[in-house]
PDB file of C-alpha atoms in Angstrom:
ATOM      1  CA  MET A   1       0.000   0.000   0.000  1.00  0.00           C
ATOM      2  CA  SER A   2       1.672   3.210  -1.117  1.00  0.00           C
ATOM      3  CA  ASP A   3       1.589   6.259   1.142  1.00  0.00           C
ATOM      4  CA  ARG A   4       1.201   8.675  -1.785  1.00  0.00           C
ATOM      5  CA  THR A   5      -2.078  10.477  -1.751  1.00  0.00           C
ATOM      6  CA  PRO A   6      -4.007  11.168  -4.986  1.00  0.00           C
ATOM      7  CA  GLY A   7      -3.396  14.901  -4.544  1.00  0.00           C
ATOM      8  CA  THR A   8       0.361  14.424  -4.401  1.00  0.00           C
ATOM      9  CA  VAL A   9       0.399  12.236  -7.499  1.00  0.00           C
ATOM     10  CA  ALA A  10      -1.694  14.754  -9.412  1.00  0.00           C
ATOM     11  CA  ALA A  11       0.592  17.639  -8.422  1.00  0.00           C
ATOM     12  CA  VAL A  12       3.699  15.760  -9.542  1.00  0.00           C
ATOM     13  CA  ALA A  13       2.050  14.755 -12.814  1.00  0.00           C
ATOM     14  CA  GLN A  14       1.047  18.346 -13.505  1.00  0.00           C
ATOM     15  CA  ALA A  15       4.580  19.593 -12.840  1.00  0.00           C
ATOM     16  CA  LEU A  16       6.244  16.958 -15.062  1.00  0.00           C
ATOM     17  CA  GLY A  17       3.794  17.306 -17.928  1.00  0.00           C
ATOM     18  CA  PRO A  18       2.377  14.510 -20.120  1.00  0.00           C
ATOM     19  CA  MET A  19       4.152  11.135 -20.212  1.00  0.00           C
ATOM     20  CA  PRO A  20       5.722  10.016 -23.486  1.00  0.00           C
ATOM     21  CA  GLY A  21       3.187   8.345 -25.740  1.00  0.00           C
ATOM     22  CA  THR A  22       0.195  10.050 -24.157  1.00  0.00           C
ATOM     23  CA  ALA A  23      -1.795  12.902 -25.604  1.00  0.00           C
ATOM     24  CA  ALA A  24      -1.486  16.323 -24.055  1.00  0.00           C
ATOM     25  CA  PRO A  25      -4.623  17.898 -22.571  1.00  0.00           C
ATOM     26  CA  SER A  26      -6.637  19.759 -25.167  1.00  0.00           C
ATOM     27  CA  GLY A  27      -7.323  22.856 -23.068  1.00  0.00           C
ATOM     28  CA  PRO A  28      -4.788  25.218 -21.418  1.00  0.00           C
ATOM     29  CA  VAL A  29      -3.637  24.251 -17.961  1.00  0.00           C
ATOM     30  CA  SER A  30      -4.835  26.728 -15.350  1.00  0.00           C
ATOM     31  CA  ARG A  31      -2.140  27.734 -12.873  1.00  0.00           C
ATOM     32  CA  PRO A  32      -2.519  30.310 -10.128  1.00  0.00           C
ATOM     33  CA  ALA A  33      -0.450  33.483 -10.609  1.00  0.00           C
ATOM     34  CA  ALA A  34       2.437  33.912  -8.192  1.00  0.00           C
ATOM     35  CA  PRO A  35       1.892  36.824  -5.813  1.00  0.00           C
ATOM     36  CA  LEU A  36       4.185  39.818  -6.362  1.00  0.00           C
ATOM     37  CA  ALA A  37       6.494  40.967  -3.598  1.00  0.00           C
ATOM     38  CA  PRO A  38       5.373  44.144  -1.816  1.00  0.00           C
ATOM     39  CA  ARG A  39       7.023  47.355  -2.959  1.00  0.00           C
ATOM     40  CA  ALA A  40       9.910  48.453  -0.767  1.00  0.00           C
ATOM     41  CA  ARG A  41       9.184  51.305   1.605  1.00  0.00           C
ATOM     42  CA  LEU A  42      11.000  54.610   1.257  1.00  0.00           C
ATOM     43  CA  PHE A  43      13.279  54.609   4.301  1.00  0.00           C
ATOM     44  CA  PRO A  44      14.491  50.969   4.141  1.00  0.00           C
ATOM     45  CA  ALA A  45      15.145  51.397   0.403  1.00  0.00           C
ATOM     46  CA  LEU A  46      16.919  54.713   1.056  1.00  0.00           C
ATOM     47  CA  ALA A  47      19.150  53.067   3.677  1.00  0.00           C
ATOM     48  CA  ALA A  48      20.014  50.236   1.277  1.00  0.00           C
ATOM     49  CA  VAL A  49      20.908  52.633  -1.560  1.00  0.00           C
ATOM     50  CA  TYR A  50      22.882  54.815   0.861  1.00  0.00           C
ATOM     51  CA  ARG A  51      24.989  51.893   2.103  1.00  0.00           C
ATOM     52  CA  ALA A  52      25.622  50.665  -1.435  1.00  0.00           C
ATOM     53  CA  GLN A  53      26.645  54.111  -2.679  1.00  0.00           C
ATOM     54  CA  LEU A  54      28.779  54.753   0.404  1.00  0.00           C
ATOM     55  CA  SER A  55      30.777  51.554  -0.050  1.00  0.00           C
ATOM     56  CA  ARG A  56      31.123  52.218  -3.788  1.00  0.00           C
ATOM     57  CA  ALA A  57      32.279  55.822  -3.416  1.00  0.00           C
ATOM     58  CA  ARG A  58      34.564  55.217  -0.442  1.00  0.00           C
ATOM     59  CA  VAL A  59      37.602  54.320  -2.556  1.00  0.00           C
ATOM     60  CA  SER A  60      37.076  56.568  -5.560  1.00  0.00           C
ATOM     61  CA  ARG A  61      35.797  59.723  -3.840  1.00  0.00           C
ATOM     62  CA  ILE A  62      38.142  60.091  -0.865  1.00  0.00           C
ATOM     63  CA  PRO A  63      41.079  61.301  -3.039  1.00  0.00           C
ATOM     64  CA  LEU A  64      38.752  63.847  -4.630  1.00  0.00           C
ATOM     65  CA  LEU A  65      37.715  65.005  -1.174  1.00  0.00           C
ATOM     66  CA  PHE A  66      41.355  65.761  -0.400  1.00  0.00           C
ATOM     67  CA  VAL A  67      41.529  67.721  -3.645  1.00  0.00           C
ATOM     68  CA  ALA A  68      38.445  69.728  -2.647  1.00  0.00           C
ATOM     69  CA  THR A  69      39.897  70.448   0.803  1.00  0.00           C
ATOM     70  CA  PHE A  70      43.286  71.515  -0.532  1.00  0.00           C
ATOM     71  CA  GLN A  71      41.558  73.690  -3.120  1.00  0.00           C
ATOM     72  CA  SER A  72      39.592  75.539  -0.448  1.00  0.00           C
ATOM     73  CA  VAL A  73      42.654  75.901   1.775  1.00  0.00           C
ATOM     74  CA  GLY A  74      44.639  77.289  -1.155  1.00  0.00           C
ATOM     75  CA  ILE A  75      41.919  79.833  -1.909  1.00  0.00           C
ATOM     76  CA  MET A  76      41.985  81.068   1.694  1.00  0.00           C
ATOM     77  CA  ILE A  77      45.769  81.427   1.577  1.00  0.00           C
ATOM     78  CA  LEU A  78      45.472  83.509  -1.599  1.00  0.00           C
ATOM     79  CA  MET A  79      42.713  85.657  -0.125  1.00  0.00           C
ATOM     80  CA  ARG A  80      44.798  86.266   3.001  1.00  0.00           C
ATOM     81  CA  GLY A  81      46.902  88.660   0.980  1.00  0.00           C
ATOM     82  CA  VAL A  82      43.957  90.963   0.199  1.00  0.00           C
ATOM     83  CA  VAL A  83      41.663  90.436   3.205  1.00  0.00           C
ATOM     84  CA  ASP A  84      42.765  91.391   6.693  1.00  0.00           C
ATOM     85  CA  GLY A  85      39.770  90.609   8.861  1.00  0.00           C
ATOM     86  CA  GLY A  86      36.279  91.676   9.763  1.00  0.00           C
ATOM     87  CA  SER A  87      33.228  90.654   7.760  1.00  0.00           C
ATOM     88  CA  GLU A  88      35.317  89.975   4.659  1.00  0.00           C
ATOM     89  CA  ALA A  89      37.407  87.365   6.471  1.00  0.00           C
ATOM     90  CA  ARG A  90      34.252  85.724   7.786  1.00  0.00           C
ATOM     91  CA  ALA A  91      32.840  85.522   4.271  1.00  0.00           C
ATOM     92  CA  VAL A  92      36.064  83.990   2.911  1.00  0.00           C
ATOM     93  CA  VAL A  93      36.267  81.304   5.596  1.00  0.00           C
ATOM     94  CA  ALA A  94      32.577  80.438   5.441  1.00  0.00           C
ATOM     95  CA  GLY A  95      32.517  80.393   1.634  1.00  0.00           C
ATOM     96  CA  SER A  96      35.658  78.275   1.374  1.00  0.00           C
ATOM     97  CA  SER A  97      34.249  75.762   3.862  1.00  0.00           C
ATOM     98  CA  VAL A  98      30.956  75.377   1.998  1.00  0.00           C
ATOM     99  CA  LEU A  99      32.907  75.146  -1.275  1.00  0.00           C
ATOM    100  CA  VAL A 100      34.016  71.654  -0.209  1.00  0.00           C
ATOM    101  CA  VAL A 101      30.343  70.681  -0.090  1.00  0.00           C
ATOM    102  CA  ALA A 102      29.752  72.225  -3.523  1.00  0.00           C
ATOM    103  CA  PHE A 103      32.685  70.364  -5.066  1.00  0.00           C
ATOM    104  CA  VAL A 104      31.467  66.954  -3.901  1.00  0.00           C
ATOM    105  CA  ALA A 105      27.677  67.294  -3.711  1.00  0.00           C
ATOM    106  CA  LEU A 106      27.140  69.435  -6.803  1.00  0.00           C
ATOM    107  CA  ASN A 107      30.031  68.796  -9.167  1.00  0.00           C
ATOM    108  CA  LEU A 108      30.668  65.093  -8.580  1.00  0.00           C
ATOM    109  CA  LEU A 109      27.001  64.164  -8.264  1.00  0.00           C
ATOM    110  CA  ALA A 110      26.169  65.881 -11.561  1.00  0.00           C
ATOM    111  CA  GLN A 111      28.933  63.879 -13.222  1.00  0.00           C
ATOM    112  CA  TYR A 112      27.780  60.648 -11.568  1.00  0.00           C
ATOM    113  CA  PHE A 113      24.152  60.885 -12.671  1.00  0.00           C
ATOM    114  CA  GLY A 114      25.200  62.057 -16.125  1.00  0.00           C
ATOM    115  CA  GLN A 115      27.422  58.993 -16.458  1.00  0.00           C
ATOM    116  CA  LEU A 116      24.686  56.759 -15.011  1.00  0.00           C
ATOM    117  CA  ARG A 117      22.207  57.984 -17.588  1.00  0.00           C
ATOM    118  CA  ALA A 118      24.626  57.745 -20.512  1.00  0.00           C
ATOM    119  CA  GLY A 119      25.801  54.234 -19.584  1.00  0.00           C
ATOM    120  CA  GLY A 120      22.342  52.755 -19.020  1.00  0.00           C
ATOM    121  CA  GLY A 121      22.754  52.483 -15.269  1.00  0.00           C
ATOM    122  CA  LEU A 122      19.323  53.997 -14.722  1.00  0.00           C
ATOM    123  CA  ASP A 123      17.810  50.868 -16.278  1.00  0.00           C
ATOM    124  CA  HIS A 124      19.222  48.847 -13.392  1.00  0.00           C
ATOM    125  CA  TYR A 125      17.614  51.078 -10.782  1.00  0.00           C
ATOM    126  CA  ALA A 126      14.359  51.205 -12.751  1.00  0.00           C
ATOM    127  CA  THR A 127      13.994  47.417 -12.461  1.00  0.00           C
ATOM    128  CA  LEU A 128      14.341  47.480  -8.676  1.00  0.00           C
ATOM    129  CA  PRO A 129      11.148  47.706  -6.589  1.00  0.00           C
ATOM    130  CA  VAL A 130      12.320  50.857  -4.819  1.00  0.00           C
ATOM    131  CA  PRO A 131      10.794  54.352  -4.845  1.00  0.00           C
ATOM    132  CA  PRO A 132      12.580  56.802  -7.169  1.00  0.00           C
ATOM    133  CA  ALA A 133      13.095  59.205  -4.262  1.00  0.00           C
ATOM    134  CA  SER A 134      15.189  56.611  -2.410  1.00  0.00           C
ATOM    135  CA  VAL A 135      17.648  56.391  -5.318  1.00  0.00           C
ATOM    136  CA  VAL A 136      18.148  60.159  -5.494  1.00  0.00           C
ATOM    137  CA  LEU A 137      18.212  60.696  -1.729  1.00  0.00           C
ATOM    138  CA  GLY A 138      20.479  57.716  -1.094  1.00  0.00           C
ATOM    139  CA  ALA A 139      23.059  58.796  -3.659  1.00  0.00           C
ATOM    140  CA  ALA A 140      22.893  62.428  -2.529  1.00  0.00           C
ATOM    141  CA  ALA A 141      23.324  61.476   1.137  1.00  0.00           C
ATOM    142  CA  ALA A 142      26.264  59.205   0.341  1.00  0.00           C
ATOM    143  CA  TYR A 143      28.103  61.932  -1.545  1.00  0.00           C
ATOM    144  CA  ALA A 144      27.300  64.578   1.060  1.00  0.00           C
ATOM    145  CA  SER A 145      28.603  62.330   3.858  1.00  0.00           C
ATOM    146  CA  PHE A 146      32.155  62.725   2.585  1.00  0.00           C
ATOM    147  CA  THR A 147      32.097  66.505   2.894  1.00  0.00           C
ATOM    148  CA  LEU A 148      31.936  66.930   6.681  1.00  0.00           C
ATOM    149  CA  PRO A 149      35.619  66.078   7.458  1.00  0.00           C
ATOM    150  CA  GLY A 150      36.921  68.321   4.670  1.00  0.00           C
ATOM    151  CA  THR A 151      34.594  71.156   5.657  1.00  0.00           C
ATOM    152  CA  LEU A 152      35.698  70.947   9.287  1.00  0.00           C
ATOM    153  CA  VAL A 153      39.405  70.911   8.388  1.00  0.00           C
ATOM    154  CA  THR A 154      38.916  73.908   6.078  1.00  0.00           C
ATOM    155  CA  ALA A 155      36.990  75.854   8.730  1.00  0.00           C
ATOM    156  CA  VAL A 156      39.584  75.206  11.450  1.00  0.00           C
ATOM    157  CA  PHE A 157      42.441  76.212   9.139  1.00  0.00           C
ATOM    158  CA  GLY A 158      40.579  79.381   8.136  1.00  0.00           C
ATOM    159  CA  CYS A 159      39.911  80.343  11.741  1.00  0.00           C
ATOM    160  CA  VAL A 160      43.620  79.983  12.559  1.00  0.00           C
ATOM    161  CA  LEU A 161      44.672  81.828   9.411  1.00  0.00           C
ATOM    162  CA  PHE A 162      42.353  84.835   9.915  1.00  0.00           C
ATOM    163  CA  GLY A 163      42.213  84.802  13.714  1.00  0.00           C
ATOM    164  CA  LEU A 164      38.496  84.000  13.947  1.00  0.00           C
ATOM    165  CA  PRO A 165      36.857  82.309  16.957  1.00  0.00           C
ATOM    166  CA  MET A 166      36.120  78.588  16.773  1.00  0.00           C
ATOM    167  CA  SER A 167      33.237  78.627  19.218  1.00  0.00           C
ATOM    168  CA  GLY A 168      30.652  78.585  16.432  1.00  0.00           C
ATOM    169  CA  LEU A 169      32.020  75.638  14.456  1.00  0.00           C
ATOM    170  CA  TRP A 170      29.272  73.438  15.866  1.00  0.00           C
ATOM    171  CA  ILE A 171      26.895  75.092  13.416  1.00  0.00           C
ATOM    172  CA  LEU A 172      28.564  73.015  10.677  1.00  0.00           C
ATOM    173  CA  ALA A 173      26.530  70.049  11.936  1.00  0.00           C
ATOM    174  CA  ALA A 174      23.483  71.868  10.500  1.00  0.00           C
ATOM    175  CA  VAL A 175      25.112  73.756   7.618  1.00  0.00           C
ATOM    176  CA  VAL A 176      26.715  70.724   5.963  1.00  0.00           C
ATOM    177  CA  PRO A 177      23.594  68.509   5.661  1.00  0.00           C
ATOM    178  CA  LEU A 178      21.295  71.385   4.680  1.00  0.00           C
ATOM    179  CA  ALA A 179      23.672  72.921   2.144  1.00  0.00           C
ATOM    180  CA  GLY A 180      24.633  69.424   1.014  1.00  0.00           C
ATOM    181  CA  ALA A 181      20.988  68.528   0.380  1.00  0.00           C
ATOM    182  CA  ALA A 182      20.398  71.699  -1.615  1.00  0.00           C
ATOM    183  CA  LEU A 183      23.547  71.311  -3.709  1.00  0.00           C
ATOM    184  CA  ALA A 184      23.196  67.543  -4.117  1.00  0.00           C
ATOM    185  CA  GLY A 185      19.641  67.930  -5.369  1.00  0.00           C
ATOM    186  CA  LEU A 186      20.803  70.570  -7.830  1.00  0.00           C
ATOM    187  CA  GLY A 187      23.722  68.411  -8.971  1.00  0.00           C
ATOM    188  CA  ALA A 188      21.517  65.338  -9.444  1.00  0.00           C
ATOM    189  CA  ALA A 189      18.973  67.368 -11.420  1.00  0.00           C
ATOM    190  CA  LEU A 190      21.699  68.785 -13.680  1.00  0.00           C
ATOM    191  CA  GLY A 191      23.106  65.317 -14.331  1.00  0.00           C
ATOM    192  CA  LEU A 192      19.705  63.762 -15.049  1.00  0.00           C
ATOM    193  CA  LEU A 193      18.359  66.572 -17.223  1.00  0.00           C
ATOM    194  CA  ALA A 194      21.484  67.026 -19.344  1.00  0.00           C
ATOM    195  CA  PRO A 195      20.986  65.330 -22.732  1.00  0.00           C
ATOM    196  CA  ARG A 196      24.645  64.251 -22.895  1.00  0.00           C
ATOM    197  CA  GLN A 197      27.222  63.178 -20.340  1.00  0.00           C
ATOM    198  CA  GLU A 198      29.626  65.924 -21.402  1.00  0.00           C
ATOM    199  CA  LEU A 199      26.970  68.572 -20.778  1.00  0.00           C
ATOM    200  CA  ALA A 200      26.320  67.146 -17.306  1.00  0.00           C
ATOM    201  CA  THR A 201      30.024  67.443 -16.503  1.00  0.00           C
ATOM    202  CA  LEU A 202      30.077  70.981 -17.849  1.00  0.00           C
ATOM    203  CA  ALA A 203      27.008  71.955 -15.807  1.00  0.00           C
ATOM    204  CA  GLY A 204      28.579  70.559 -12.645  1.00  0.00           C
ATOM    205  CA  GLN A 205      31.790  72.485 -13.258  1.00  0.00           C
ATOM    206  CA  LEU A 206      29.905  75.711 -13.914  1.00  0.00           C
ATOM    207  CA  GLY A 207      27.852  75.224 -10.760  1.00  0.00           C
ATOM    208  CA  MET A 208      30.969  74.732  -8.667  1.00  0.00           C
ATOM    209  CA  SER A 209      32.558  77.795 -10.264  1.00  0.00           C
ATOM    210  CA  ALA A 210      29.470  79.819  -9.335  1.00  0.00           C
ATOM    211  CA  ALA A 211      29.739  78.564  -5.747  1.00  0.00           C
ATOM    212  CA  LEU A 212      33.401  79.587  -5.759  1.00  0.00           C
ATOM    213  CA  LEU A 213      32.975  83.081  -7.158  1.00  0.00           C
ATOM    214  CA  LEU A 214      29.693  83.971  -5.438  1.00  0.00           C
ATOM    215  CA  GLY A 215      30.343  82.213  -2.144  1.00  0.00           C
ATOM    216  CA  VAL A 216      33.983  82.915  -1.354  1.00  0.00           C
ATOM    217  CA  LEU A 217      34.329  86.515  -2.511  1.00  0.00           C
ATOM    218  CA  PRO A 218      33.038  89.101   0.015  1.00  0.00           C
ATOM    219  CA  PRO A 219      29.646  90.446  -1.090  1.00  0.00           C
ATOM    220  CA  GLU A 220      30.642  93.984  -0.070  1.00  0.00           C
ATOM    221  CA  ARG A 221      32.954  94.184  -3.088  1.00  0.00           C
ATOM    222  CA  MET A 222      30.442  92.862  -5.633  1.00  0.00           C
ATOM    223  CA  PRO A 223      28.101  94.894  -7.845  1.00  0.00           C
ATOM    224  CA  ASP A 224      24.375  94.702  -7.155  1.00  0.00           C
ATOM    225  CA  VAL A 225      23.688  92.407 -10.124  1.00  0.00           C
ATOM    226  CA  ILE A 226      26.170  89.843  -8.805  1.00  0.00           C
ATOM    227  CA  VAL A 227      24.715  90.100  -5.304  1.00  0.00           C
ATOM    228  CA  TRP A 228      21.243  89.299  -6.707  1.00  0.00           C
ATOM    229  CA  ALA A 229      22.665  86.298  -8.544  1.00  0.00           C
ATOM    230  CA  ARG A 230      24.359  85.256  -5.312  1.00  0.00           C
ATOM    231  CA  ASP A 231      20.992  85.176  -3.564  1.00  0.00           C
ATOM    232  CA  LEU A 232      19.773  82.599  -6.093  1.00  0.00           C
ATOM    233  CA  LEU A 233      22.565  80.139  -5.283  1.00  0.00           C
ATOM    234  CA  PRO A 234      21.376  77.512  -2.752  1.00  0.00           C
ATOM    235  CA  SER A 235      24.665  77.407  -0.857  1.00  0.00           C
ATOM    236  CA  THR A 236      24.600  81.169  -0.183  1.00  0.00           C
ATOM    237  CA  TYR A 237      22.303  80.767   2.796  1.00  0.00           C
ATOM    238  CA  GLY A 238      24.531  78.133   4.344  1.00  0.00           C
ATOM    239  CA  VAL A 239      27.509  80.477   3.879  1.00  0.00           C
ATOM    240  CA  GLU A 240      25.616  83.363   5.471  1.00  0.00           C
ATOM    241  CA  ALA A 241      24.512  81.237   8.434  1.00  0.00           C
ATOM    242  CA  PHE A 242      28.075  80.051   9.059  1.00  0.00           C
ATOM    243  CA  ALA A 243      29.584  83.515   8.614  1.00  0.00           C
ATOM    244  CA  ARG A 244      27.210  85.045  11.185  1.00  0.00           C
ATOM    245  CA  THR A 245      28.530  82.736  13.916  1.00  0.00           C
ATOM    246  CA  PHE A 246      31.953  84.425  13.777  1.00  0.00           C
ATOM    247  CA  ALA A 247      30.506  87.708  15.051  1.00  0.00           C
ATOM    248  CA  PRO A 248      31.115  88.615  18.729  1.00  0.00           C
ATOM    249  CA  HIS A 249      27.360  88.434  19.351  1.00  0.00           C
ATOM    250  CA  PRO A 250      25.756  86.289  16.632  1.00  0.00           C
ATOM    251  CA  HIS A 251      22.214  87.045  15.573  1.00  0.00           C
ATOM    252  CA  TRP A 252      20.824  83.539  16.051  1.00  0.00           C
ATOM    253  CA  THR A 253      17.414  84.401  14.648  1.00  0.00           C
ATOM    254  CA  ALA A 254      19.029  85.373  11.354  1.00  0.00           C
ATOM    255  CA  VAL A 255      21.140  82.198  11.472  1.00  0.00           C
ATOM    256  CA  GLY A 256      17.991  80.130  11.929  1.00  0.00           C
ATOM    257  CA  LEU A 257      16.254  81.911   9.041  1.00  0.00           C
ATOM    258  CA  ASP A 258      19.219  81.293   6.730  1.00  0.00           C
ATOM    259  CA  LEU A 259      19.259  77.608   7.675  1.00  0.00           C
ATOM    260  CA  GLY A 260      15.502  77.411   7.159  1.00  0.00           C
ATOM    261  CA  VAL A 261      15.788  78.865   3.656  1.00  0.00           C
ATOM    262  CA  CYS A 262      18.663  76.491   2.897  1.00  0.00           C
ATOM    263  CA  GLY A 263      16.576  73.539   4.069  1.00  0.00           C
ATOM    264  CA  ALA A 264      13.539  74.621   2.033  1.00  0.00           C
ATOM    265  CA  VAL A 265      15.691  74.965  -1.085  1.00  0.00           C
ATOM    266  CA  GLY A 266      17.120  71.513  -0.350  1.00  0.00           C
ATOM    267  CA  VAL A 267      13.650  69.943  -0.227  1.00  0.00           C
ATOM    268  CA  LEU A 268      12.692  71.692  -3.471  1.00  0.00           C
ATOM    269  CA  SER A 269      15.902  70.719  -5.307  1.00  0.00           C
ATOM    270  CA  LEU A 270      15.632  67.079  -4.207  1.00  0.00           C
ATOM    271  CA  ALA A 271      12.005  67.014  -5.376  1.00  0.00           C
ATOM    272  CA  VAL A 272      13.114  68.344  -8.775  1.00  0.00           C
ATOM    273  CA  ALA A 273      15.884  65.729  -8.888  1.00  0.00           C
ATOM    274  CA  THR A 274      13.365  62.969  -8.123  1.00  0.00           C
ATOM    275  CA  TRP A 275      11.132  64.201 -10.945  1.00  0.00           C
ATOM    276  CA  ALA A 276      14.147  64.313 -13.263  1.00  0.00           C
ATOM    277  CA  TYR A 277      15.019  60.731 -12.280  1.00  0.00           C
ATOM    278  CA  ARG A 278      11.508  59.497 -13.131  1.00  0.00           C
ATOM    279  CA  ARG A 279      11.661  61.373 -16.425  1.00  0.00           C
ATOM    280  CA  ALA A 280      15.057  59.935 -17.360  1.00  0.00           C
ATOM    281  CA  ALA A 281      14.264  56.380 -16.211  1.00  0.00           C
ATOM    282  CA  VAL A 282      11.225  55.941 -18.455  1.00  0.00           C
ATOM    283  CA  ARG A 283      13.003  57.104 -21.618  1.00  0.00           C
TER     284      ARG A 283
END
């Protein structure tokens, strides 16, 4: 007496198909559809993309971070010959510190997404069951994470070079992520919207040059047209917030307003980058 039940035999026969020499069933075999896996939630998917991008960029981006830091330090040394102190020195130190963020979050991220789009890498992300926002936010956060050490080193060197107090350096814990979000969103949008990889690289370089000229140079020596253009740059508000902390009695309400504007611009730029990712992924 076999212990195989009729249901088991029927299931095995259905899986193996018809035996040789027997006729196949005339009608189609009805099989239940396999249930699809649930779509990944935003924050777990963001954490997964962030860890993957962080491990990928750790080797290739750290040398570029040193380049960004040395570039900002060199600019401060050059400006030391024409700026003695006061508000101009504060602007130079704050602008040079945020320039490290602009080099990595804006310039390199624009190049990365431009290369990803040109090489078909977006097709890989489009097949994953992850929200588009997690891809943009994860990559932006990974690139921005490398900027804090370089920004801190640049700020400390600038304070020593110009004789500024270091008591307000803690504000970098807010300036770096907020300015990094604004610049990373802008860099990702430039890379995703550029029709060619070369144009994405060019846009990233021009954006970093704008952050250099409009962020490092003291606004008191600029014409009004340049000052208005400076107000349109997302990193300007992070520079202003950091520069205010060097004053003997900082105006913390103004610092909070500058950080709030920087954060709002960051949310807007990341939303534009997410839209640009959806637009580029379906083409």
